GROMACS .gro file of N, CA and C in nm:
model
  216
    1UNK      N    1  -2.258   2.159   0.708
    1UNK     CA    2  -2.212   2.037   0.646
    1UNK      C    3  -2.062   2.037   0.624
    2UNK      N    4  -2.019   1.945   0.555
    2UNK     CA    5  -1.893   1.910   0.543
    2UNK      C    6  -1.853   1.980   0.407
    3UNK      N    7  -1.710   2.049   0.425
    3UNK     CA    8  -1.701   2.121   0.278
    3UNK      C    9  -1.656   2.033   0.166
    4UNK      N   10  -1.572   1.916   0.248
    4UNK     CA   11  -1.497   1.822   0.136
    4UNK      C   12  -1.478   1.725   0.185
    5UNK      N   13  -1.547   1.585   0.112
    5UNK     CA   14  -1.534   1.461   0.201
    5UNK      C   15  -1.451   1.371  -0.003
    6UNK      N   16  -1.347   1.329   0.080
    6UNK     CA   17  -1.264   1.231  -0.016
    6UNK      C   18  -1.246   1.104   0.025
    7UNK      N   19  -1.319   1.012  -0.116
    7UNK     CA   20  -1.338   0.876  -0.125
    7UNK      C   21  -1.242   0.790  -0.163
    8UNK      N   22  -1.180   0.714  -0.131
    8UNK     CA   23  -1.040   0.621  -0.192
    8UNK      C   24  -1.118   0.494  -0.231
    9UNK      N   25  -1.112   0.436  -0.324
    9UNK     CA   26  -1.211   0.348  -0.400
    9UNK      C   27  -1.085   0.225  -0.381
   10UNK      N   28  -0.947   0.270  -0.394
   10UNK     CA   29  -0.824   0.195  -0.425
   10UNK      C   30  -0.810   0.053  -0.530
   11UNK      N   31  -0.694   0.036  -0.537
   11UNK     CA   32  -0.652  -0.074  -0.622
   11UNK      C   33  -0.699  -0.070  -0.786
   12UNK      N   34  -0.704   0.027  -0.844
   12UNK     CA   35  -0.729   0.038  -0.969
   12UNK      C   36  -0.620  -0.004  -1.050
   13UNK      N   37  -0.496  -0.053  -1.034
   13UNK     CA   38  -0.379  -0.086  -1.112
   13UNK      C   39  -0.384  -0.185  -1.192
   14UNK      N   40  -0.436  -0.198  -1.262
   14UNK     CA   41  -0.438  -0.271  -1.398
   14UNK      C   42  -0.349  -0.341  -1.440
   15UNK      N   43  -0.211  -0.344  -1.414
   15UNK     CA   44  -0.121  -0.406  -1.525
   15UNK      C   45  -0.116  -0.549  -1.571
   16UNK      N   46  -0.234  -0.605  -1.464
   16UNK     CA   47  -0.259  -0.782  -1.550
   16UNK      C   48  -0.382  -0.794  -1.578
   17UNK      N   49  -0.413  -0.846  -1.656
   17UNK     CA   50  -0.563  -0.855  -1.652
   17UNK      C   51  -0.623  -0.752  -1.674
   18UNK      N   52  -0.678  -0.658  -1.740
   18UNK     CA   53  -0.735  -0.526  -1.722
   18UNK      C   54  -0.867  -0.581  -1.736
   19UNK      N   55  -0.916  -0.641  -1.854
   19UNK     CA   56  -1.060  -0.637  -1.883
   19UNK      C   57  -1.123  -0.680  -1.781
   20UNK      N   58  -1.026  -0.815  -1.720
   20UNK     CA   59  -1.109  -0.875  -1.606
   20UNK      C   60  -1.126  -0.786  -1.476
   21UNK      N   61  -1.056  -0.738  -1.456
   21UNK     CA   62  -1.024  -0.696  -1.316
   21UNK      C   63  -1.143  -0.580  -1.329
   22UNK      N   64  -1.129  -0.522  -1.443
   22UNK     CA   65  -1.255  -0.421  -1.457
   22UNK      C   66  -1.386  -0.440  -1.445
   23UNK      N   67  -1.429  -0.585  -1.448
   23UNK     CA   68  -1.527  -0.656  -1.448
   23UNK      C   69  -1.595  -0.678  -1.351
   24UNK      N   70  -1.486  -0.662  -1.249
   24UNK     CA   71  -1.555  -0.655  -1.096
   24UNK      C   72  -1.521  -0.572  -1.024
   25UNK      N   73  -1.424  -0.382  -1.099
   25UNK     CA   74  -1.406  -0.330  -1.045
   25UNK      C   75  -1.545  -0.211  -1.082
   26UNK      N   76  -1.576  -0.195  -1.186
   26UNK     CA   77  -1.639  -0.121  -1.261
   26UNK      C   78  -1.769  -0.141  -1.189
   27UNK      N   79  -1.859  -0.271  -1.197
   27UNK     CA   80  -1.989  -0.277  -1.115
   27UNK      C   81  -1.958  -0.207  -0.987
   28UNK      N   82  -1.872  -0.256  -0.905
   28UNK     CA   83  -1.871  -0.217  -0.762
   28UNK      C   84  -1.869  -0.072  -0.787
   29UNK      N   85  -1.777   0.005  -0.874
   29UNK     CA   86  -1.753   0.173  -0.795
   29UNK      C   87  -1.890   0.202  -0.874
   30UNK      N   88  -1.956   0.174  -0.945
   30UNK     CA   89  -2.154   0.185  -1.022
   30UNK      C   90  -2.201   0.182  -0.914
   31UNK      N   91  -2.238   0.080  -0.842
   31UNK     CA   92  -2.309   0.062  -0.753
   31UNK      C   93  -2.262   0.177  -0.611
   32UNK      N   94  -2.117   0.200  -0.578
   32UNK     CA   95  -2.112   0.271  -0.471
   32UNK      C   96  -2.146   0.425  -0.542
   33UNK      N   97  -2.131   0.452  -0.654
   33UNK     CA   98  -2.139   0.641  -0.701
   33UNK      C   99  -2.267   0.648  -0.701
   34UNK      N  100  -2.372   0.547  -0.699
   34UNK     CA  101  -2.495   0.568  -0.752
   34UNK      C  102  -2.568   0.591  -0.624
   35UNK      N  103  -2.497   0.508  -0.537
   35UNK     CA  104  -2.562   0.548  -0.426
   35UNK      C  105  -2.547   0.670  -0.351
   36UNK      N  106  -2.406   0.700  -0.356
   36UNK     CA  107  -2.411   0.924  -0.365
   36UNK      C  108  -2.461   0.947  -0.420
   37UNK      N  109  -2.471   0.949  -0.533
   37UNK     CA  110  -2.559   1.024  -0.589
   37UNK      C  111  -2.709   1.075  -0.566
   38UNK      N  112  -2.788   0.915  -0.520
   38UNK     CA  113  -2.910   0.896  -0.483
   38UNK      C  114  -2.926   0.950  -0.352
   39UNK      N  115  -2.775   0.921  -0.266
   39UNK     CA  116  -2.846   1.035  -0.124
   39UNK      C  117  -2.830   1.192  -0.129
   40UNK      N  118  -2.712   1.177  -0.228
   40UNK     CA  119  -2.718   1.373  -0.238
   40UNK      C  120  -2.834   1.440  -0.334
   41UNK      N  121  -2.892   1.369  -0.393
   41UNK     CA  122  -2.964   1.433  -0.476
   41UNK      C  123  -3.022   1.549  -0.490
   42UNK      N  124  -3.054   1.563  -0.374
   42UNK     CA  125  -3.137   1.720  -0.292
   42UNK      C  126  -3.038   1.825  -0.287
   43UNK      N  127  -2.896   1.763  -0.295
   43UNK     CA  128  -2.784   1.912  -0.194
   43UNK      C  129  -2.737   1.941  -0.304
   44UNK      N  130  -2.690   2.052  -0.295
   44UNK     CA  131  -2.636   2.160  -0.340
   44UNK      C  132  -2.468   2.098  -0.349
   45UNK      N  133  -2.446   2.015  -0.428
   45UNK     CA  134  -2.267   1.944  -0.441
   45UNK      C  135  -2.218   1.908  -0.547
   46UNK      N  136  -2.121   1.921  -0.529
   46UNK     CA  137  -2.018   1.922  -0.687
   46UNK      C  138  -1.983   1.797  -0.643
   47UNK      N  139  -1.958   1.673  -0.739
   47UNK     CA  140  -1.882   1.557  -0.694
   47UNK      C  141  -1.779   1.549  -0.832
   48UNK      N  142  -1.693   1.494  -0.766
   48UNK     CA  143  -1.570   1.477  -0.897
   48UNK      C  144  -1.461   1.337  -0.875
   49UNK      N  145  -1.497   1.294  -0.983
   49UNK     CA  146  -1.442   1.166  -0.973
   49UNK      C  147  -1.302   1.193  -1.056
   50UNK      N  148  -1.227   1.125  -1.006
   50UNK     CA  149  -1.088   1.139  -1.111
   50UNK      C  150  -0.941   1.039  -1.042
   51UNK      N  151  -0.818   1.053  -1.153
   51UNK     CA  152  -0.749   0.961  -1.124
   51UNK      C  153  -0.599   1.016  -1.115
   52UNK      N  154  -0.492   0.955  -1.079
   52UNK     CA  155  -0.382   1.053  -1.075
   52UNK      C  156  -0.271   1.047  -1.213
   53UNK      N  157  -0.340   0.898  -1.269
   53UNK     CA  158  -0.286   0.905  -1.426
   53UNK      C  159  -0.324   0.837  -1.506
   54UNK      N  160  -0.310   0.821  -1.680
   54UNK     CA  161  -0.413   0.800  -1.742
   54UNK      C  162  -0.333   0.621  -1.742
   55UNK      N  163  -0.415   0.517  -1.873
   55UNK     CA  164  -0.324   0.399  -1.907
   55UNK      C  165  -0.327   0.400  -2.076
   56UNK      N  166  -0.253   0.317  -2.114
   56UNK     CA  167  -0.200   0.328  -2.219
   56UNK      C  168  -0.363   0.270  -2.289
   57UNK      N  169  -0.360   0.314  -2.419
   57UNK     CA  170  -0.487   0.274  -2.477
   57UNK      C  171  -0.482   0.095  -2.534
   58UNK      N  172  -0.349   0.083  -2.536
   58UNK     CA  173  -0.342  -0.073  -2.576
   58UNK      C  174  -0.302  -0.194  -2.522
   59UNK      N  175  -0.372  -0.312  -2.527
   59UNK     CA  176  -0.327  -0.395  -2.399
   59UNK      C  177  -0.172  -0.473  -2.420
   60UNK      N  178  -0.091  -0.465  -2.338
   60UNK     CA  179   0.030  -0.545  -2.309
   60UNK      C  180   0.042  -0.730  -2.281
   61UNK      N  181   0.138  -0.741  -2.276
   61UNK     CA  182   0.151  -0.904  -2.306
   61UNK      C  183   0.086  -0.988  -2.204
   62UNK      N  184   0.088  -0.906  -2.030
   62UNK     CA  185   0.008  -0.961  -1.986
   62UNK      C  186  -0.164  -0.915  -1.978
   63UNK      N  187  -0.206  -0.860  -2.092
   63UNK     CA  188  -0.303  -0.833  -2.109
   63UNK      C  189  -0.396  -0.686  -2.003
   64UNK      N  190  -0.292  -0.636  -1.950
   64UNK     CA  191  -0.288  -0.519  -1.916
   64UNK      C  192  -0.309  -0.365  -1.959
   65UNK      N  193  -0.292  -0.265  -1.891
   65UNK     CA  194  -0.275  -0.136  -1.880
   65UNK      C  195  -0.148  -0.093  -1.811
   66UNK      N  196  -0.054  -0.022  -1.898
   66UNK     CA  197   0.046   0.026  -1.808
   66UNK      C  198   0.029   0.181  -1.813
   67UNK      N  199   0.081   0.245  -1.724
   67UNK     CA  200   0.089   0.390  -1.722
   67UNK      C  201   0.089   0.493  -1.820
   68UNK      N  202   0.048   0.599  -1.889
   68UNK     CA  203   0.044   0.629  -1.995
   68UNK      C  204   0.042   0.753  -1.927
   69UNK      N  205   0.146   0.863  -1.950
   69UNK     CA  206   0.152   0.994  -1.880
   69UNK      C  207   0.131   1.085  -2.021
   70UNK      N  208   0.109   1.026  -2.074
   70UNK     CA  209   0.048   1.153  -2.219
   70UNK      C  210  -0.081   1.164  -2.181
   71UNK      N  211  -0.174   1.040  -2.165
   71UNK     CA  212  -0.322   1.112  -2.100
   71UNK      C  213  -0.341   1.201  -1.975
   72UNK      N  214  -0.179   1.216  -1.896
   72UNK     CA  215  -0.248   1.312  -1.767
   72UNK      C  216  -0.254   1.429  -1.772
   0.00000   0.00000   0.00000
């Protein structure tokens, strides 16, 4: 098998709109992890989801997330 297969989900950038944008970003990557999940179920695999930086915990004027490098 394959030792390491990496998924790019992309466009997670938040800085307008967060709640919304999450609204139809959040179902979709549910629906695609679940379905790894459901075909690996049997194998022997580590999966790891993660991001390259955190966002600020509070929303901005345009109702956003901006970069927050204390969570990385």
């Amino acid at each position: 098998g394959l030792p390491i297969v990496v998924l790019n989900t992309g466009f997670w950038d938040t800085h307008y709109k967060n709640d919304d944008t999450l609204k139809v970003l959040g179902p979709r990557f549910d629906r695609g992890y679940s379905a790894i999940l459901d075909t690996l179920k049997d194998e022997d695999v580590t999966i790891v989801v993660m991001t390259e930086f955190g966002r600020e915990p509070t929303l901005d004027d345009h109702l956003g997330r901006d970069h927050w490098p204390h969570a990385s």
